[in-house]
Amino acid sequence: MSLPAAAQSAPEWTLVIHGGAGVLQRDKMTPEREAAARAGLDAALDAGSKVLAGGGSALDAVEAAIRVLEDDPNFNAGRGAVFTYEGTNELDASIMDGATRAAGAVAGVTRTRHPVSLARKVMEDSPHVMLAGKGADIFSAEKGLEQADPSWFATDERRQQLEKMKAKKTSWFDVDMKYGTVGAVAKDKAGHVAAATSTGGVTGKRWGRVGDSPIIGAGTYADDRGCAISATGSGEYFIREGVAHEICARVRFKGESLKTAADVVMGETKALGGSGGVIVTGPTGEMGWSFNTPGMYRGKASAGGKKVIAIYGDEE
């Protein structure tokens, strides 16, 4: 039996990453910031691509890519995470295996250097899907994950953003309207997909607020029967739309292309009032993104394909 043309031409492996969406415009970006962001995306793509090219799993690849971005202060995850109203950094992350639909997530953690690795540990080494706050911090230490003093995550730029927000008494959280959440989706040589997302949330968040990033089906979803998705944006709306699962369901049950499904769901999210974007890949090897903001930090790579890194809406 001959394979369909799409399957015949599908790359052996694929990787798509994002570093957040929002008001990303050339006239508002310094050359230094743009160069640093592109370098960070490039390093993350290289880390994930190395895993996939060597025959590693999609799960290992998305974790590797995100760990790079969590250490890069240009993005709102790990080091460089935004501050809560009280002046602390609270980190959220999730990961999902498309082969088994196993998933792990953490919310409001404060001492784990790589929250995405803690989310994976929850998935693989606990009976639960999500742990939050102090309990998640305790679990992390018990499992031997690398710990960091809270000062590791703090940067002067993020502290200034909080002070600016407080001084202006702005009603919405993120003063710059840049959702610097990071994410990765991948397909490996075995045809399995995985997704992961990590974030510091939004500037000035209060009362233990949790967005879509650690919520399976909202900010992250992976299913070999459909696709893998990681989202970034105004989390409350992404939760209400169930963005990641909704895209996967359209692919699985309606047979839509990943791009079509992503565009439709992002349109519905915008109609609710939500801005942001998603990255997608699937067993067919299709890669893509969709965002309803001026730009999104993003990149993609595949076996035998050209590496693409982009920021603005008018780039590929």
Short mmCIF file of C-alpha atoms in Angstrom, two decimals:
data_model
loop_
_atom_site.label_atom_id
_atom_site.label_comp_id
_atom_site.label_asym_id
_atom_site.label_seq_id
_atom_site.Cartn_x
_atom_site.Cartn_y
_atom_site.Cartn_z
CA MET A 1 0.00 0.00 0.00
CA SER A 2 1.46 3.36 -1.01
CA LEU A 3 1.56 6.19 1.47
CA PRO A 4 -0.36 9.42 0.84
CA ALA A 5 1.75 12.17 -0.73
CA ALA A 6 1.72 14.18 2.52
CA ALA A 7 3.13 11.24 4.47
CA GLN A 8 5.76 10.53 1.82
CA SER A 9 7.05 14.08 1.97
CA ALA A 10 6.75 14.53 5.74
CA PRO A 11 10.07 15.46 7.35
CA GLU A 12 11.53 12.87 9.73
CA TRP A 13 11.23 15.32 12.61
CA THR A 14 9.87 18.82 13.25
CA LEU A 15 10.27 21.45 15.95
CA VAL A 16 8.43 24.75 16.44
CA ILE A 17 9.06 27.17 19.31
CA HIS A 18 7.70 30.49 20.56
CA GLY A 19 8.91 33.11 22.98
CA GLY A 20 5.65 34.99 23.40
CA ALA A 21 3.31 37.19 21.36
CA GLY A 22 2.17 40.78 21.69
CA VAL A 23 2.95 44.32 20.61
CA LEU A 24 6.18 43.42 18.84
CA GLN A 25 6.85 46.10 16.23
CA ARG A 26 10.05 47.24 14.55
CA ASP A 27 9.71 50.84 15.72
CA LYS A 28 9.35 49.70 19.33
CA MET A 29 12.29 47.27 19.31
CA THR A 30 15.94 48.20 19.83
CA PRO A 31 18.47 46.43 17.57
CA GLU A 32 20.11 44.98 20.69
CA ARG A 33 16.86 43.52 22.01
CA GLU A 34 15.95 42.09 18.62
CA ALA A 35 19.37 40.48 18.20
CA ALA A 36 19.27 39.01 21.71
CA ALA A 37 15.78 37.57 21.17
CA ARG A 38 16.72 36.02 17.84
CA ALA A 39 19.87 34.53 19.38
CA GLY A 40 17.81 33.02 22.20
CA LEU A 41 15.33 31.47 19.79
CA ASP A 42 18.20 30.14 17.67
CA ALA A 43 19.86 28.50 20.69
CA ALA A 44 16.58 26.88 21.74
CA LEU A 45 15.96 25.54 18.23
CA ASP A 46 19.47 24.11 18.14
CA ALA A 47 19.00 22.37 21.51
CA GLY A 48 15.75 20.73 20.47
CA SER A 49 16.94 19.92 16.95
CA LYS A 50 20.01 18.15 18.30
CA VAL A 51 17.78 15.81 20.32
CA LEU A 52 15.50 15.04 17.37
CA ALA A 53 18.28 14.62 14.80
CA GLY A 54 19.91 12.10 17.13
CA GLY A 55 16.76 10.01 17.26
CA GLY A 56 15.58 11.37 20.61
CA SER A 57 11.96 11.73 21.64
CA ALA A 58 9.71 14.72 20.99
CA LEU A 59 9.28 14.94 24.76
CA ASP A 60 13.03 15.29 25.31
CA ALA A 61 13.24 17.85 22.51
CA VAL A 62 10.56 20.22 23.79
CA GLU A 63 12.03 20.07 27.29
CA ALA A 64 15.53 20.79 25.97
CA ALA A 65 14.34 23.77 23.92
CA ILE A 66 12.38 25.28 26.79
CA ARG A 67 15.21 24.86 29.30
CA VAL A 68 17.31 27.14 27.09
CA LEU A 69 14.57 29.79 27.02
CA GLU A 70 13.98 29.50 30.78
CA ASP A 71 17.61 30.53 31.34
CA ASP A 72 17.37 33.46 28.90
CA PRO A 73 16.32 36.73 30.60
CA ASN A 74 14.89 38.04 27.31
CA PHE A 75 11.83 35.84 27.81
CA ASN A 76 9.17 35.71 30.51
CA ALA A 77 9.93 32.24 31.90
CA GLY A 78 12.43 31.11 34.51
CA ARG A 79 15.15 33.77 34.74
CA GLY A 80 13.61 37.02 33.56
CA ALA A 81 10.08 36.10 34.66
CA VAL A 82 7.76 39.01 35.42
CA PHE A 83 6.96 40.05 38.97
CA THR A 84 3.77 39.55 40.90
CA TYR A 85 2.15 42.58 42.55
CA GLU A 86 3.94 41.62 45.76
CA GLY A 87 7.33 41.63 44.02
CA THR A 88 7.98 37.90 43.71
CA ASN A 89 8.41 35.57 40.73
CA GLU A 90 5.88 32.73 40.47
CA LEU A 91 6.46 30.27 37.67
CA ASP A 92 4.05 28.03 35.75
CA ALA A 93 4.80 25.23 33.27
CA SER A 94 3.30 22.16 31.61
CA ILE A 95 4.31 19.31 29.32
CA MET A 96 2.37 16.63 27.45
CA ASP A 97 3.28 13.42 25.62
CA GLY A 98 1.18 12.89 22.49
CA ALA A 99 1.83 9.14 22.42
CA THR A 100 0.20 8.42 25.79
CA ARG A 101 -1.51 11.73 26.58
CA ALA A 102 0.34 11.72 29.87
CA ALA A 103 0.78 15.25 31.18
CA GLY A 104 2.35 17.19 34.02
CA ALA A 105 2.04 20.78 35.18
CA VAL A 106 3.10 23.14 37.96
CA ALA A 107 1.78 26.54 39.02
CA GLY A 108 3.19 29.21 41.29
CA VAL A 109 6.57 27.57 41.88
CA THR A 110 9.36 29.75 43.23
CA ARG A 111 12.58 27.75 43.55
CA THR A 112 12.98 25.38 40.59
CA ARG A 113 15.49 26.59 38.02
CA HIS A 114 13.70 24.77 35.19
CA PRO A 115 9.93 24.64 35.79
CA VAL A 116 9.40 22.61 32.58
CA SER A 117 11.54 19.82 34.05
CA LEU A 118 9.47 19.93 37.23
CA ALA A 119 6.30 19.61 35.16
CA ARG A 120 7.82 16.54 33.50
CA LYS A 121 8.74 15.11 36.90
CA VAL A 122 5.12 15.54 38.03
CA MET A 123 4.03 13.64 34.91
CA GLU A 124 6.51 10.79 35.26
CA ASP A 125 7.09 10.50 39.00
CA SER A 126 3.79 11.34 40.69
CA PRO A 127 0.19 10.13 40.40
CA HIS A 128 -0.93 13.69 39.61
CA VAL A 129 -1.14 16.05 36.65
CA MET A 130 -0.78 19.42 38.39
CA LEU A 131 0.95 20.58 41.57
CA ALA A 132 0.87 24.18 42.83
CA GLY A 133 2.65 26.55 45.17
CA LYS A 134 4.48 25.39 48.24
CA GLY A 135 3.65 21.73 47.64
CA ALA A 136 5.16 21.85 44.16
CA ASP A 137 8.30 23.47 45.59
CA ILE A 138 8.57 20.70 48.19
CA PHE A 139 8.05 18.00 45.54
CA SER A 140 10.78 19.59 43.41
CA ALA A 141 13.32 19.51 46.23
CA GLU A 142 12.36 15.96 47.20
CA LYS A 143 12.90 14.78 43.62
CA GLY A 144 16.34 16.39 43.41
CA LEU A 145 15.66 18.96 40.71
CA GLU A 146 18.07 21.87 40.51
CA GLN A 147 16.99 24.57 42.95
CA ALA A 148 17.63 28.29 42.62
CA ASP A 149 17.40 31.13 45.08
CA PRO A 150 14.41 33.34 44.17
CA SER A 151 16.88 36.10 43.32
CA TRP A 152 18.05 34.02 40.32
CA PHE A 153 14.77 34.67 38.51
CA ALA A 154 14.64 38.42 39.22
CA THR A 155 15.93 41.01 36.73
CA ASP A 156 16.03 44.80 37.04
CA GLU A 157 14.04 45.27 33.85
CA ARG A 158 11.14 43.18 35.11
CA ARG A 159 11.19 44.99 38.45
CA GLN A 160 10.97 48.32 36.63
CA GLN A 161 7.97 47.05 34.67
CA LEU A 162 6.17 46.29 37.93
CA GLU A 163 7.02 49.72 39.36
CA LYS A 164 5.81 51.37 36.15
CA MET A 165 2.54 49.46 36.34
CA LYS A 166 1.99 50.43 39.98
CA ALA A 167 2.85 54.08 39.33
CA LYS A 168 0.43 54.30 36.42
CA LYS A 169 -2.20 52.26 38.27
CA THR A 170 -2.93 50.47 35.01
CA SER A 171 -6.00 48.28 35.14
CA TRP A 172 -4.61 45.48 32.97
CA PHE A 173 -1.68 43.35 34.11
CA ASP A 174 1.00 43.43 31.51
CA VAL A 175 2.29 46.96 31.03
CA ASP A 176 3.96 46.18 27.72
CA MET A 177 1.23 43.83 26.47
CA LYS A 178 3.95 41.34 25.57
CA TYR A 179 3.16 37.80 26.59
CA GLY A 180 6.68 36.45 26.89
CA THR A 181 5.61 32.89 27.67
CA VAL A 182 7.82 30.29 25.97
CA GLY A 183 6.72 27.07 24.31
CA ALA A 184 7.78 24.22 22.06
CA VAL A 185 6.08 21.51 20.01
CA ALA A 186 7.80 18.66 18.20
CA LYS A 187 7.40 15.49 16.14
CA ASP A 188 10.11 12.86 16.47
CA LYS A 189 11.36 10.18 14.08
CA ALA A 190 8.95 7.65 15.60
CA GLY A 191 6.05 9.91 14.61
CA HIS A 192 5.13 10.94 18.16
CA VAL A 193 4.37 14.53 19.13
CA ALA A 194 4.85 16.48 22.36
CA ALA A 195 4.22 20.00 23.64
CA ALA A 196 5.45 22.12 26.54
CA THR A 197 4.94 25.66 27.81
CA SER A 198 6.61 27.75 30.55
CA THR A 199 5.89 31.25 31.88
CA GLY A 200 6.19 33.79 34.64
CA GLY A 201 2.61 34.90 34.01
CA VAL A 202 1.71 38.59 33.72
CA THR A 203 3.22 41.61 35.43
CA GLY A 204 1.48 42.49 38.67
CA LYS A 205 -0.57 39.30 38.94
CA ARG A 206 -2.26 38.89 42.33
CA TRP A 207 -3.93 36.39 44.60
CA GLY A 208 -2.12 33.38 43.16
CA ARG A 209 -3.42 34.04 39.65
CA VAL A 210 -2.77 31.21 37.19
CA GLY A 211 -3.07 31.61 33.43
CA ASP A 212 -3.42 29.11 30.61
CA SER A 213 0.23 27.97 30.37
CA PRO A 214 0.06 25.16 32.97
CA ILE A 215 -3.49 24.15 32.08
CA ILE A 216 -3.66 21.08 29.87
CA GLY A 217 -6.09 21.76 27.02
CA ALA A 218 -5.77 25.54 27.29
CA GLY A 219 -2.11 26.47 26.92
CA THR A 220 -0.65 23.04 26.11
CA TYR A 221 -1.94 19.91 24.41
CA ALA A 222 -0.46 16.97 22.50
CA ASP A 223 -2.17 13.98 20.91
CA ASP A 224 -0.65 11.72 18.25
CA ARG A 225 -4.14 11.44 16.74
CA GLY A 226 -4.17 15.17 16.02
CA CYS A 227 -1.34 17.55 16.80
CA ALA A 228 0.72 19.33 19.45
CA ILE A 229 0.04 22.94 20.51
CA SER A 230 1.64 25.52 22.80
CA ALA A 231 -0.03 28.88 23.36
CA THR A 232 0.89 32.36 24.54
CA GLY A 233 -1.39 35.27 25.24
CA SER A 234 -4.06 36.66 27.55
CA GLY A 235 -4.48 33.46 29.52
CA GLU A 236 -7.96 34.02 30.90
CA TYR A 237 -9.40 33.97 27.38
CA PHE A 238 -7.30 30.99 26.30
CA ILE A 239 -8.68 29.06 29.28
CA ARG A 240 -12.27 29.96 28.39
CA GLU A 241 -11.77 28.94 24.75
CA GLY A 242 -9.82 25.78 25.65
CA VAL A 243 -7.52 26.86 22.83
CA ALA A 244 -5.03 23.99 22.63
CA HIS A 245 -7.57 21.16 22.86
CA GLU A 246 -9.98 22.96 20.56
CA ILE A 247 -7.36 23.14 17.81
CA CYS A 248 -6.48 19.48 18.26
CA ALA A 249 -10.15 18.47 18.17
CA ARG A 250 -10.75 20.33 14.91
CA VAL A 251 -7.78 18.56 13.34
CA ARG A 252 -8.85 15.18 14.65
CA PHE A 253 -12.59 15.28 14.04
CA LYS A 254 -13.00 17.73 11.14
CA GLY A 255 -9.80 16.84 9.31
CA GLU A 256 -8.74 20.48 9.10
CA SER A 257 -5.15 21.40 8.41
CA LEU A 258 -3.22 22.55 11.48
CA LYS A 259 -3.03 26.10 10.10
CA THR A 260 -6.75 26.27 9.39
CA ALA A 261 -7.69 24.92 12.83
CA ALA A 262 -5.28 27.30 14.56
CA ASP A 263 -6.55 30.32 12.61
CA VAL A 264 -10.20 29.51 13.37
CA VAL A 265 -9.61 29.05 17.08
CA MET A 266 -7.44 32.17 17.34
CA GLY A 267 -10.25 34.06 15.60
CA GLU A 268 -12.74 32.78 18.16
CA THR A 269 -10.38 33.73 20.98
CA LYS A 270 -10.05 37.25 19.58
CA ALA A 271 -13.85 37.51 19.40
CA LEU A 272 -13.96 36.79 23.15
CA GLY A 273 -11.42 39.58 23.72
CA GLY A 274 -8.22 37.53 23.89
CA SER A 275 -4.96 38.28 22.09
CA GLY A 276 -1.94 36.04 21.59
CA GLY A 277 -0.83 33.13 19.46
CA VAL A 278 -0.13 29.42 19.10
CA ILE A 279 2.45 27.12 17.53
CA VAL A 280 1.50 23.74 16.08
CA THR A 281 2.99 20.60 14.57
CA GLY A 282 1.64 17.12 13.94
CA PRO A 283 2.36 13.56 12.83
CA THR A 284 2.03 14.67 9.19
CA GLY A 285 5.04 16.94 9.63
CA GLU A 286 3.00 20.10 9.14
CA MET A 287 4.40 23.04 11.12
CA GLY A 288 2.80 26.39 11.70
CA TRP A 289 1.72 29.25 13.88
CA SER A 290 -1.19 31.62 14.21
CA PHE A 291 -1.36 34.87 16.15
CA ASN A 292 -3.72 37.86 16.34
CA THR A 293 -1.08 40.28 17.68
CA PRO A 294 1.41 42.46 15.75
CA GLY A 295 4.13 39.88 16.30
CA MET A 296 5.26 36.69 18.01
CA TYR A 297 8.77 35.49 18.85
CA ARG A 298 8.89 32.20 16.94
CA GLY A 299 11.03 29.71 15.09
CA LYS A 300 10.91 26.33 13.37
CA ALA A 301 13.27 23.64 12.17
CA SER A 302 12.90 20.21 10.57
CA ALA A 303 14.94 17.36 9.16
CA GLY A 304 16.36 18.61 5.88
CA GLY A 305 14.46 21.88 6.17
CA LYS A 306 15.47 25.51 6.48
CA LYS A 307 15.62 26.98 9.98
CA VAL A 308 13.27 29.95 10.33
CA ILE A 309 13.38 32.57 13.11
CA ALA A 310 10.89 35.43 13.09
CA ILE A 311 9.45 38.16 15.30
CA TYR A 312 7.21 40.47 13.30
CA GLY A 313 3.90 39.75 11.66
CA ASP A 314 5.17 40.39 8.12
CA GLU A 315 7.95 37.77 8.37
CA GLU A 316 7.51 34.18 7.16
#
